[in-house]
Coordinates of C-alpha atoms and ligand atoms in Angstrom, one line a residue:
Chain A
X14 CA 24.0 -2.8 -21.9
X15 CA 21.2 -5.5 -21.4
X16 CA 17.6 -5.4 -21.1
X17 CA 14.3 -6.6 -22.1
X18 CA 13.5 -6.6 -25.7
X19 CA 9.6 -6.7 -26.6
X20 CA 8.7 -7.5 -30.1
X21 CA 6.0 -6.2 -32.3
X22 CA 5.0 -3.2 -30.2
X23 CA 3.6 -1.0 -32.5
X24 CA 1.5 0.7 -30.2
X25 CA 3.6 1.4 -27.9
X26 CA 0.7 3.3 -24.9
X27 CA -1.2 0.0 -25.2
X28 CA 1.8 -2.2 -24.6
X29 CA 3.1 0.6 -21.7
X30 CA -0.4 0.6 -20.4
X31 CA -0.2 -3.4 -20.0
X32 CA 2.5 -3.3 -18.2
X33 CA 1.0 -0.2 -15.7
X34 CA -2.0 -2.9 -15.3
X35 CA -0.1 -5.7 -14.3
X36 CA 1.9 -3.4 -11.5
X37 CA -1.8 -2.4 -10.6
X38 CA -2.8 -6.2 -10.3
X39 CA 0.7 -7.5 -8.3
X40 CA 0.1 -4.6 -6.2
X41 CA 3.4 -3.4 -6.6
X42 CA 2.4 -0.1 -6.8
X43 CA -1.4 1.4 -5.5
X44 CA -1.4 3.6 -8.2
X45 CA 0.2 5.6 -11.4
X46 CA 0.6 9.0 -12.1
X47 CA 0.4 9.2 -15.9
X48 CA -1.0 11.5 -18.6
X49 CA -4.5 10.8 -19.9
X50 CA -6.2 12.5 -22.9
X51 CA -9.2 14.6 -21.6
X52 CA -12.2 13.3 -23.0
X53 CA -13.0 16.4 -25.2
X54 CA -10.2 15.2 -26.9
X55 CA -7.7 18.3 -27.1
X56 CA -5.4 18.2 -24.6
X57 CA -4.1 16.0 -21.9
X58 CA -3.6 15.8 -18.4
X59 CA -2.4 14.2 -15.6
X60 CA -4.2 11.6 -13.7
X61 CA -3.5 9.9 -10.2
X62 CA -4.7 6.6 -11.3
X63 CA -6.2 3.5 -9.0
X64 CA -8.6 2.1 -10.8
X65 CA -7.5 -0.3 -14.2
X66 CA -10.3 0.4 -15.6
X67 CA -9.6 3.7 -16.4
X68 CA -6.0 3.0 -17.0
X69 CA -6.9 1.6 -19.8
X70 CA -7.3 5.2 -21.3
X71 CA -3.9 6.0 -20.5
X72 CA -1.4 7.8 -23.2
X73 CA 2.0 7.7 -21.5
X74 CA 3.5 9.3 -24.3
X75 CA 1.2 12.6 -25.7
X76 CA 2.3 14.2 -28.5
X77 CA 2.2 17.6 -26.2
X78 CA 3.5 18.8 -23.2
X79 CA 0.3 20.8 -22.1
X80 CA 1.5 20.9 -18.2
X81 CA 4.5 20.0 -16.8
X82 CA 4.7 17.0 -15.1
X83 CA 6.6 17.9 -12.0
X84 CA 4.6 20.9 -11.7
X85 CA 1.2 18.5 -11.7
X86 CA 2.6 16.5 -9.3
X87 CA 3.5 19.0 -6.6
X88 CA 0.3 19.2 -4.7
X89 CA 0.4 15.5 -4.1
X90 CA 2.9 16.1 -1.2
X91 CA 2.4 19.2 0.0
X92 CA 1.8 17.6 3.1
X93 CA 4.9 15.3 3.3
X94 CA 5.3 12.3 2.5
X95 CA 2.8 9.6 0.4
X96 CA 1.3 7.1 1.8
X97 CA 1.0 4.9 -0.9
X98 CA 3.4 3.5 -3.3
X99 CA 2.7 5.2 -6.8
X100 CA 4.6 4.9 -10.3
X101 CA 5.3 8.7 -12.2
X102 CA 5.2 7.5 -15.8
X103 CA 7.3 10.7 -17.5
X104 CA 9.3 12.1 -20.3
X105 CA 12.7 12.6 -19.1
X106 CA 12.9 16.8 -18.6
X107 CA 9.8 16.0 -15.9
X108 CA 11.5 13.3 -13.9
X109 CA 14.4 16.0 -13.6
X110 CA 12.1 18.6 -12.6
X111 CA 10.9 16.4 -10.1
X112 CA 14.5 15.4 -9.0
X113 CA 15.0 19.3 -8.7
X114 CA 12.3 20.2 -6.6
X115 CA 13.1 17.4 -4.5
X116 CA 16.0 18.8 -3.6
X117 CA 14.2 22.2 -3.3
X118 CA 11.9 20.1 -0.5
X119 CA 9.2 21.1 -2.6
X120 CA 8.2 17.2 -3.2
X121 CA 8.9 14.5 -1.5
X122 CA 10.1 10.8 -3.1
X123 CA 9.5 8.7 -0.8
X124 CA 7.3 5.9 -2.2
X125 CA 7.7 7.6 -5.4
X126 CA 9.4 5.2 -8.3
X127 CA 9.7 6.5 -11.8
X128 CA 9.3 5.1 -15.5
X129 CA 11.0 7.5 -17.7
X130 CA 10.1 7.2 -21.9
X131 CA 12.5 7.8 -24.6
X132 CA 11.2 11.1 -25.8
X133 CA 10.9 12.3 -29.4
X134 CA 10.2 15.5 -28.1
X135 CA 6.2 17.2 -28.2
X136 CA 4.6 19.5 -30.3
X137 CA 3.9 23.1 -29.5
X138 CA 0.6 23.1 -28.2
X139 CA -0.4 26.6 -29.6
X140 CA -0.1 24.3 -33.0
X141 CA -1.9 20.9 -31.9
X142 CA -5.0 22.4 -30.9
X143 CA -5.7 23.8 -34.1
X144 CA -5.4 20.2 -35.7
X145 CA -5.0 17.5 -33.3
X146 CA -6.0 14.7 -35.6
X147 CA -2.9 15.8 -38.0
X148 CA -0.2 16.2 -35.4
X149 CA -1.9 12.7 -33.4
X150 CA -1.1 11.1 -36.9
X151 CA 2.3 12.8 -37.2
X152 CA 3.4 11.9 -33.4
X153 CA 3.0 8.1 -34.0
X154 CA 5.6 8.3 -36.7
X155 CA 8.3 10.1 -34.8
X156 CA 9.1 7.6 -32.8
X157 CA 10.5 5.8 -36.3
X158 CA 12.3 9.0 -37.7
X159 CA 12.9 11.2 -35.1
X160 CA 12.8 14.5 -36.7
X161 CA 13.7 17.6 -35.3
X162 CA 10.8 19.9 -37.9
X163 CA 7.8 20.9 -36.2
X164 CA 8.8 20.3 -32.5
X165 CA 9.2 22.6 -29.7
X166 CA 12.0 24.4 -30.0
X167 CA 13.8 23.0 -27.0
X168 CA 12.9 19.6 -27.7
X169 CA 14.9 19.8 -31.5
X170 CA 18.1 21.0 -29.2
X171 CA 17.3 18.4 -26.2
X172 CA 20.1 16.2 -25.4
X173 CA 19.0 14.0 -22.8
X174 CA 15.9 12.2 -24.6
X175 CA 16.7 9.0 -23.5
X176 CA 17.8 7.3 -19.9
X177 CA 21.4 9.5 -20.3
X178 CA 22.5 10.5 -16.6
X179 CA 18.9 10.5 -15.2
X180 CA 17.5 9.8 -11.7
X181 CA 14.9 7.4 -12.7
X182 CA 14.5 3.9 -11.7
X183 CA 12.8 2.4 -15.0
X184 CA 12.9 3.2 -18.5
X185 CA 11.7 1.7 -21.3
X186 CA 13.2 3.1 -25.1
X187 CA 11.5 2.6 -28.3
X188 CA 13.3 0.7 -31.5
X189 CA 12.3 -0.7 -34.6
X190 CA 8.8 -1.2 -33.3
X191 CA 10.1 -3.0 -29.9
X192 CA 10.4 -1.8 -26.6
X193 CA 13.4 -1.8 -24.6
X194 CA 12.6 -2.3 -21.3
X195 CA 16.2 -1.3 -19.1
X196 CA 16.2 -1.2 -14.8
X197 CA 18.8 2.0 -14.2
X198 CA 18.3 1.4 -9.9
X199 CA 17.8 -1.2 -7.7
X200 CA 14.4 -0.2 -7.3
X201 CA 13.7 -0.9 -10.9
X202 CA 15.3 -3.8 -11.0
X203 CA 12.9 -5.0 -8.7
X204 CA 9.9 -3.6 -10.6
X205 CA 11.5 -5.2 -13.7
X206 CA 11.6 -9.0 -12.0
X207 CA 8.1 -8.6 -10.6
X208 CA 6.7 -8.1 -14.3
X209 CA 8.2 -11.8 -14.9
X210 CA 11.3 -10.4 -17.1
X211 CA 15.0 -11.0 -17.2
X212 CA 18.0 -8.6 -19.0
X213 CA 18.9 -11.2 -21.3
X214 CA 18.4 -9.0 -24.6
X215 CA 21.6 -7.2 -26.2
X216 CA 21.0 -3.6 -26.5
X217 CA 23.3 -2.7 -28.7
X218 CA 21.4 -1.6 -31.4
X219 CA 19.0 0.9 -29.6
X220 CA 22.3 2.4 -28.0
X221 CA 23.7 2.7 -31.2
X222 CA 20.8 4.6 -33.0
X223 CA 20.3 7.1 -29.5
X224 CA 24.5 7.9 -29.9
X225 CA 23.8 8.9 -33.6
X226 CA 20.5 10.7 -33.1
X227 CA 22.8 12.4 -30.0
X228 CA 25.4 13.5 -32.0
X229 CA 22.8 14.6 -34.2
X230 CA 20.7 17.1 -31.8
X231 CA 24.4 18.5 -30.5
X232 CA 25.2 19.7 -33.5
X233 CA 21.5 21.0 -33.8
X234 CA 22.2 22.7 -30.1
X235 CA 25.5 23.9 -30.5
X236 CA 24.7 26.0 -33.9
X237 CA 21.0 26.9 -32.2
X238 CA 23.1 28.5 -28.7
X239 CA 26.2 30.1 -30.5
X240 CA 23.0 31.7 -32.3
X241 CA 21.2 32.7 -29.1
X242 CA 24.7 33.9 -28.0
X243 CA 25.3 36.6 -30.8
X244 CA 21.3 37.3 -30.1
X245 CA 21.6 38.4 -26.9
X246 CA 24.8 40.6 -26.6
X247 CA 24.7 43.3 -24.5
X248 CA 21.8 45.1 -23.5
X249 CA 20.8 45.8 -26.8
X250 CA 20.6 42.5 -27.6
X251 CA 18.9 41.4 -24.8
X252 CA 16.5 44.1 -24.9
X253 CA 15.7 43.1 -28.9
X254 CA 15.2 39.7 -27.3
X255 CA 12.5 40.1 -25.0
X256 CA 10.7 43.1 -27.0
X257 CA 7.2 41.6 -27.6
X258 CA 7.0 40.7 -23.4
X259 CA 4.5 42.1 -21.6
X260 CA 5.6 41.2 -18.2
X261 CA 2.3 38.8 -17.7
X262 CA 5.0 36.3 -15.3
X263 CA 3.0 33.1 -17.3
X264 CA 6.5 31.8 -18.1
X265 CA 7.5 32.0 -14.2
X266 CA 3.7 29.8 -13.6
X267 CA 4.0 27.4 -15.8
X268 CA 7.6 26.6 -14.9
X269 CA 7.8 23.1 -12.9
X270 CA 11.1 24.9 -10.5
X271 CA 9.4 28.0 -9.9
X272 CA 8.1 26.8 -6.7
X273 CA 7.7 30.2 -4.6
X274 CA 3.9 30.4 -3.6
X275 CA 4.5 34.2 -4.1
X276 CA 7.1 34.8 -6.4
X277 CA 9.1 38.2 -5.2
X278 CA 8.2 39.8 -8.5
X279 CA 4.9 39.5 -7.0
X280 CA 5.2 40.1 -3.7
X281 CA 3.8 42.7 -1.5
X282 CA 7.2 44.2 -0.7
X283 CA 8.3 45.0 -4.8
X284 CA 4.7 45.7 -6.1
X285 CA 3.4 47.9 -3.0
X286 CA 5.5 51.1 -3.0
X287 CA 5.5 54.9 -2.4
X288 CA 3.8 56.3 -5.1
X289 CA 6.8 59.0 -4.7
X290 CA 9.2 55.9 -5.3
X291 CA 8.4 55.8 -8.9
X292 CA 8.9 59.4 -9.2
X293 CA 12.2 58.9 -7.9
X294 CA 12.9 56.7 -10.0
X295 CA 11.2 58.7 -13.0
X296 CA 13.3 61.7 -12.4
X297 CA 16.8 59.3 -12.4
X298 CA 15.6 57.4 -15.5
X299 CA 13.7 59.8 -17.1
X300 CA 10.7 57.7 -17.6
X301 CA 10.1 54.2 -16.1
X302 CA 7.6 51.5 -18.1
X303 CA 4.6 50.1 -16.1
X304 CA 4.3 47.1 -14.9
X305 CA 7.5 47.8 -13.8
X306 CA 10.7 45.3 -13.6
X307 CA 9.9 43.5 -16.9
X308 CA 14.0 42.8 -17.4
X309 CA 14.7 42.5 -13.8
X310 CA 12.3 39.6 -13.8
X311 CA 13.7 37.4 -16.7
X312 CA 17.5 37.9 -15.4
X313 CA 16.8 37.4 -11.6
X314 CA 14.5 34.2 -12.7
X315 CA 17.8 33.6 -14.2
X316 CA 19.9 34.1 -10.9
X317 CA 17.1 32.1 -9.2
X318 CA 16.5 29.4 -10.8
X319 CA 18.7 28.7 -14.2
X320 CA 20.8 26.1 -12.4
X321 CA 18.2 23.7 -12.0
X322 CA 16.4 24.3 -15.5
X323 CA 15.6 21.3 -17.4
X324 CA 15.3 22.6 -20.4
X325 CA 11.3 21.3 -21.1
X326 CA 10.3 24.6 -23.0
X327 CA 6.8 24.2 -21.0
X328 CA 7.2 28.6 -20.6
X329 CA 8.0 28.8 -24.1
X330 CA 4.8 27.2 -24.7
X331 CA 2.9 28.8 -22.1
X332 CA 4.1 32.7 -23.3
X333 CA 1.4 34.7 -25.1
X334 CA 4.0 36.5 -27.3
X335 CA 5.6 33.9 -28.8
X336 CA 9.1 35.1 -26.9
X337 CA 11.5 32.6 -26.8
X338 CA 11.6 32.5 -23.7
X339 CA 12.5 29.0 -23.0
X340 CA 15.6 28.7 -25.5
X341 CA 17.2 31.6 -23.7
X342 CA 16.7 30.0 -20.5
X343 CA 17.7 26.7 -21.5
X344 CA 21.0 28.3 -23.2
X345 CA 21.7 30.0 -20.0
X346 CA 21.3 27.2 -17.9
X347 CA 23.7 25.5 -20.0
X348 CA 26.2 27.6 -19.0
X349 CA 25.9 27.8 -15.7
X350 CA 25.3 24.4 -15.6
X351 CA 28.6 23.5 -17.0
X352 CA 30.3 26.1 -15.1
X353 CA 29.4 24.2 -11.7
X354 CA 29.8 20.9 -13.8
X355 CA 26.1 20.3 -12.7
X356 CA 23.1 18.7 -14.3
X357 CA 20.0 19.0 -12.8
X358 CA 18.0 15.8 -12.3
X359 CA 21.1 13.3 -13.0
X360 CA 21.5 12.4 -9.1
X361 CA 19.3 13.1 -6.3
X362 CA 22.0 13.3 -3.9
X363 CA 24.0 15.7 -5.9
X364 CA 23.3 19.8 -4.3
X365 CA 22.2 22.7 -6.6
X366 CA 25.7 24.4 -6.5
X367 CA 24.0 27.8 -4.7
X368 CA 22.8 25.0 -2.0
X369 CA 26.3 23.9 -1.4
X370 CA 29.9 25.1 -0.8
X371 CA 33.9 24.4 -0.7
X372 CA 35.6 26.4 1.2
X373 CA 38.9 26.9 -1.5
X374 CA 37.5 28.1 -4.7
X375 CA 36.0 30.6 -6.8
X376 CA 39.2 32.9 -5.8
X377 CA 39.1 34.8 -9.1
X378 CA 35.7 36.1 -8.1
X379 CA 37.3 38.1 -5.4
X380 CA 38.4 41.2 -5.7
X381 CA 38.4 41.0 -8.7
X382 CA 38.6 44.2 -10.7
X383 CA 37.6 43.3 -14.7
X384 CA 38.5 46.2 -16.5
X385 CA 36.5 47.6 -19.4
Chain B
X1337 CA 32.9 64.5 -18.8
X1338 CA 35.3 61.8 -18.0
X1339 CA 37.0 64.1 -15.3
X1340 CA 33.6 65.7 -13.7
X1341 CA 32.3 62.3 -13.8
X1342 CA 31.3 60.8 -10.2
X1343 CA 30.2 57.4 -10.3
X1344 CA 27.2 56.6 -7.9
X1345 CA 27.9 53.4 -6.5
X1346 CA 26.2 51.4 -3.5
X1347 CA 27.9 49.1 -1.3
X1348 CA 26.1 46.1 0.4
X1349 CA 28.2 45.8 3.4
X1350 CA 27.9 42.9 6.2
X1351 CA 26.9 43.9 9.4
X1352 CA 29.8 42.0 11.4
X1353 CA 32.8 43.1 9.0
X1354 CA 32.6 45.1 6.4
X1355 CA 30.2 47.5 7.7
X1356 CA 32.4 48.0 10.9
X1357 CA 35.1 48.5 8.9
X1358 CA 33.4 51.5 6.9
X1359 CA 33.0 53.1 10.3
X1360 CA 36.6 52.9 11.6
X1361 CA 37.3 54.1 8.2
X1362 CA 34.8 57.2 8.8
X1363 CA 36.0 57.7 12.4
X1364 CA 39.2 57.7 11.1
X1365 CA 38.8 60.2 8.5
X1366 CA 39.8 57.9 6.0
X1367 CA 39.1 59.0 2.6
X1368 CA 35.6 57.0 0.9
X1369 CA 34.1 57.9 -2.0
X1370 CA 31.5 60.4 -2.2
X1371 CA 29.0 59.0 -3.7
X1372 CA 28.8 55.5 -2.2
X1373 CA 25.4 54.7 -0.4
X1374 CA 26.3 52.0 2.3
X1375 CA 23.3 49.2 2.5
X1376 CA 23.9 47.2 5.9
X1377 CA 22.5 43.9 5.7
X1378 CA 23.3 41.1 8.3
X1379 CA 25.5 38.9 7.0
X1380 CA 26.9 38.7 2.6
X1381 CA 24.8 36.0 2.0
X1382 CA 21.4 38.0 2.6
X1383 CA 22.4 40.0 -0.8
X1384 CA 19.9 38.1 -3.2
X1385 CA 21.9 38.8 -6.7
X1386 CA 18.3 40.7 -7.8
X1387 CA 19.3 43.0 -5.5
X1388 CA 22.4 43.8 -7.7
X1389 CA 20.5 43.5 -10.9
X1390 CA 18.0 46.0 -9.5
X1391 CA 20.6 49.0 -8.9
X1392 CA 22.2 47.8 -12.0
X1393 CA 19.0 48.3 -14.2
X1394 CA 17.8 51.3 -12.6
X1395 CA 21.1 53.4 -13.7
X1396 CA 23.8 52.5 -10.7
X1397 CA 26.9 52.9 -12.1
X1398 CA 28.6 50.0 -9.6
X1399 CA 27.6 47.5 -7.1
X1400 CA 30.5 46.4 -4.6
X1401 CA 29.3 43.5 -1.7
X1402 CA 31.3 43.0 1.1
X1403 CA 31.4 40.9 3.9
X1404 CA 33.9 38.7 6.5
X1405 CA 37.0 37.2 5.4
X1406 CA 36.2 33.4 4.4
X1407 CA 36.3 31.3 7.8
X1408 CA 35.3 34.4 10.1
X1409 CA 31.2 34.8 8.4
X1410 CA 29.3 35.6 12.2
X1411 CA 27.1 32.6 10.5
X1412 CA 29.7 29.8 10.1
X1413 CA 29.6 29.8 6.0
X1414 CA 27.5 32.7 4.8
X1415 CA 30.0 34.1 2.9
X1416 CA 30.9 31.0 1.1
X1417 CA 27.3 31.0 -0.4
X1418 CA 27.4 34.7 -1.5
X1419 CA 30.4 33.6 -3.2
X1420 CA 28.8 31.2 -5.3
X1421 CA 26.1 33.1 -5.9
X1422 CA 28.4 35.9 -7.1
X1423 CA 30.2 33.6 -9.5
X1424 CA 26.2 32.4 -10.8
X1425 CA 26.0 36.6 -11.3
X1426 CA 28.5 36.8 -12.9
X1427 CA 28.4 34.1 -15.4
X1428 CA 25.3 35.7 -16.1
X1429 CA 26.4 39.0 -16.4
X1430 CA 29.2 38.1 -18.5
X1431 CA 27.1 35.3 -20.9
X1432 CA 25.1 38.5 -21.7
X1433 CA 28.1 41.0 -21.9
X1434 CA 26.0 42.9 -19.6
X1435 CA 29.2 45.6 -18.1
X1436 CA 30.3 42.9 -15.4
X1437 CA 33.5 45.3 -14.3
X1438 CA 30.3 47.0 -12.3
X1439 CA 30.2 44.5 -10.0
X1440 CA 32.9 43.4 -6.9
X1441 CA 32.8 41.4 -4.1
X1442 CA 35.4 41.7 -1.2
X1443 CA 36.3 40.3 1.7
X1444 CA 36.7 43.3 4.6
X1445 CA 37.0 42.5 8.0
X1446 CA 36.1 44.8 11.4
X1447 CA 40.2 46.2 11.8
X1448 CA 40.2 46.9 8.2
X1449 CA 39.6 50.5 8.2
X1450 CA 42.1 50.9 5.7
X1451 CA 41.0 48.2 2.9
X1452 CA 37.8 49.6 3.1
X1453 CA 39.6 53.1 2.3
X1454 CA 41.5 51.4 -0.5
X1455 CA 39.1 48.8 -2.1
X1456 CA 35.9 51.5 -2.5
X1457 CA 38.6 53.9 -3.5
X1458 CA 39.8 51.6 -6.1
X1459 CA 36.5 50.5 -7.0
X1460 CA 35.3 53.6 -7.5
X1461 CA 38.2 54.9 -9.8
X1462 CA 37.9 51.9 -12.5
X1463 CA 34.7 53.0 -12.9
X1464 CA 35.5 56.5 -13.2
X1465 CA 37.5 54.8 -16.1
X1466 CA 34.6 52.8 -17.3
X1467 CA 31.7 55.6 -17.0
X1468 CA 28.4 56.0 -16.6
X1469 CA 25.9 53.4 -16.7
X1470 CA 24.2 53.5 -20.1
X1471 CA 21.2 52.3 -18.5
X1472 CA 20.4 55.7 -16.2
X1473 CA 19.1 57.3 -19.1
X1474 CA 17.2 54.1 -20.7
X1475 CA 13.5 54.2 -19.7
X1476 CA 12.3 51.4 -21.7
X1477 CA 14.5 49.2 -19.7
X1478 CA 14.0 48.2 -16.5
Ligands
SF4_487 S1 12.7 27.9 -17.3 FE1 11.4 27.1 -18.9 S2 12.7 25.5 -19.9 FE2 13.6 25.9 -17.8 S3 12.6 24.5 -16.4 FE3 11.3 26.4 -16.3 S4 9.7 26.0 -17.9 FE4 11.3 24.5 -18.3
SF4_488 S1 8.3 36.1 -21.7 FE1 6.2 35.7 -22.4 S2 5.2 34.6 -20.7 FE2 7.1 35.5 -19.9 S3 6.5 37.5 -19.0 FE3 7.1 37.9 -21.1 S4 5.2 37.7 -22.3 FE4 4.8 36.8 -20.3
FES489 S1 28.4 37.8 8.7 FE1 29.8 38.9 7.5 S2 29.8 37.6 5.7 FE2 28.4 36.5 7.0

């Protein structure tokens, strides 16, 4: 693969953040949508950026995922579609969101061009707050060694860090304090040219280091989900899993493909019953928990929405009780995932398998009489 | 136990097929199982699989949808989407080794009187086999 080599990079938001200005002066793009540290300092957020000025505050890459990108983006086209040309500078898992709810016509893309990072993974915020300065310090050297300690737990199992199979149109990858600068659509090819550069550089050597540090996280993933396999058998299991939840739905909120503005675990129709209902159901069950449909909610999110997770961990992060609520949702999603040989956010054009059909398949699911 | 045992099952049956087909059965005096609570819905694909989860969790001891044989869904392809949303159950279900043999999906069209007869039949004996759902008497699950 070839590319754009830029040498001596060692600060790699200031050299990302010349490049967002000069896009901003050639008016290729009116403006970015990149995260920005919040000037108290603790966390970061999204800003819809015009003005170069404040650009210059920019910090493409945070060392935390404090809210999803995809879900920060969604009220920009509520309304349809922009009317302006912007650039999404994201990590990878949010540019698949964003490819996701696309397909969910929850966004739309037109006039929407992405820059996707190479991705270390991010801290759990829960952690960074207490000592920013520390993980700020720590974060600037992960890009060098990669390690897995210390990071969100889906992040240490994440194997699509870099540009592998992703919908984006630009992405620049981090190396030996370089950055590689690589078009992946015609679109970014033409963002690439406007910035004055040519794919002259041999890549060889990024490719090779992201192949070992891939083989490297899917050994991490495949011991971490045969784990989370054996955790969650049966009933039992799955019950053990979810035992500190108290049903507060932040996982479902926080979560860039939960879309629904009412999500049916909310809605009038489950919550607003018959007092006499629940004594029905008392009477069956002997005794039913309040607020009601605690595991009902985490496997129907799972029938609803597991196909299209990305895997980001943002409801992991978000969850008061420390469940893990995100690795059991990323492993799951796996599965079904490979089942419908599906990845969500690799092609816009490809359909979320629930979304499509064939008419000659699936046969064994008929009729189908699985014995104890 | 195992003998006395009658299974409580519900049956989400499409409107255009299956639930005709459970009324020739009944006008024909076909036998059905006696504890199976019929759910008419309009078409397969209106059976969200949280539907299924929800009798599951709350102590059903089997879920069987039914609707038109592929190619005949009153909606074109409705059928072919509850399909696939069965098989995303059922992965599930299965991942979790959470009793899948509770769950069925057929395809029972209007004249079929006597599937109907036969599948709920059948249905209902395997989980006769099976027995109760070990979740009826759980009330910290739900
Ligand atoms: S379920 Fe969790 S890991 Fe999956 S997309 Fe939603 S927030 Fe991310
Ligand atoms: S898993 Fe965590 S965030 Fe989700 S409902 Fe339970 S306690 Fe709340
Ligand atoms: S109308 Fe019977 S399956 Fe769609």
């Amino acid at each position: 693969m070839k590319g754009k080599i830029i040498k001596n990079s060692d600060n790699i938001n200031t050299k990302i953040r010349e490049i967002l200005e000069s896009l901003i002066s050639k008016q290729i793009f009116d403006a970015v949508f990149v995260p920005v540290r919040v000037p108290t300092g603790e966390s970061f957020t999204y800003l819809l950026i015009k003005d170069k000025n404040i650009l210059k505050d920019c910090i493409p890459l945070p060392p935390i995922m404090s809210v999803q990108g995809a879900r920060a983006f969604k009220d920009l086209t509520r309304l349809g579609k922009l009317k302006y040309k912007i650039l999404c500078v994201m990590r990878p898992c949010e540019i698949r969101a964003m490819i996701e709810l696309s397909k969910l016509r929850q966004v739309t893309l037109e006039d929407v061009s992405f820059l996707s990072l190479d991705c270390p993974g991010v801290y759990q915020t829960a952690d960074y707050i207490i000592e920013p300065e520390k993980y700020d310090k720590s974060f600037s050297s992960l890009l060098e060694k990669w390690e897995p300690e210390g990071l969100r737990p889906n992040c240490r199992v994440c194997n699509h860090f870099s540009n592998q199979e992703i919908n984006s149109d630009l992405h620049i990858g981090f190396y030996d304090q370089s950055l590689i600068l690589v078009p992946l659509t015609k679109k970014g090819e033409e963002i690439f040219t406007s910035l004055g550069f040519e794919s002259t550089d041999d890549l060889a050597d990024w490719e090779n280091r992201k192949n070992e540090l891939l083989r490297r996280r899917e050994e991490i993933r495949n011991k971490t989900f045969t784990e989370l396999h054996n955790q969650t058998n049966g009933m039992e299991g799955l019950e053990n899993f979810f035992k500190g939840c108290i049903n507060c739905h932040n996982c479902m909120r926080v979560c860039p493909i939960c879309y629904c503005r009412q999500c049916f675990f909310e809605s009038t129709d489950q919550l607003r019953r018959e007092s006499e209902d629940y004594l029905i159901r008392t009477e069956k069950k002997g005794g039913i928990r309040f607020p009601v449909d605690r595991m009902l909610f985490h496997l129907g999110r799972m029938t609803h929405m597991s196909l299209s997770c990305v895997g980001c961990g943002v409801c992991e992060d978000g969850c008061p009780m420390d469940i893990p609520v995100g690795q059991i949702f990323n492993f799951i999603g796996d599965e079904v995932q490979k089942m419908f040989e599906y990845l969500p956010g690799r092609d816009k054009d490809e359909p979320i398998p629930v979304l499509t059909y064939k008419e000659d398949e699936l046969h064994e699911y008929e009729d189908a009489q699985e014995t104890k | 136990m195992a003998q006395t045992f009658e299974p409580n099952l519900i049956g989400f049956l499409c409107n255009w097929c299956s639930y005709a087909a459970a009324d020739l059965a009944g006008s024909n005096k076909l036998e059905v199982p006696a504890n199976l609570a019929t759910i008419r819905v309009m078409c397969s694909s209106r059976v969200d699989p949280i539907f299924i989860l929800n009798a599951y969790l709350r102590g059903i001891d089997g879920v069987i949808i039914a609707g038109c044989h592929p190619g005949d869904c009153h909606y074109q392809t409705g059928n072919y989407y509850a399909r696939r949303r069965f098989a995303l159950l059922s992965k599930i279900l299965k991942t979790f080794n959470l009793d899948p043999h509770r769950f069925r999906l057929s395809w029972i069209s209007a004249s079929e009187g006597q599937r109907f007869s036969q599948v709920t039949k059948e249905f209902a004996e395997s989980i006769q086999k099976a027995g109760p759902n070990p979740l009826r008497k759980k009330p910290f699950i739900d």
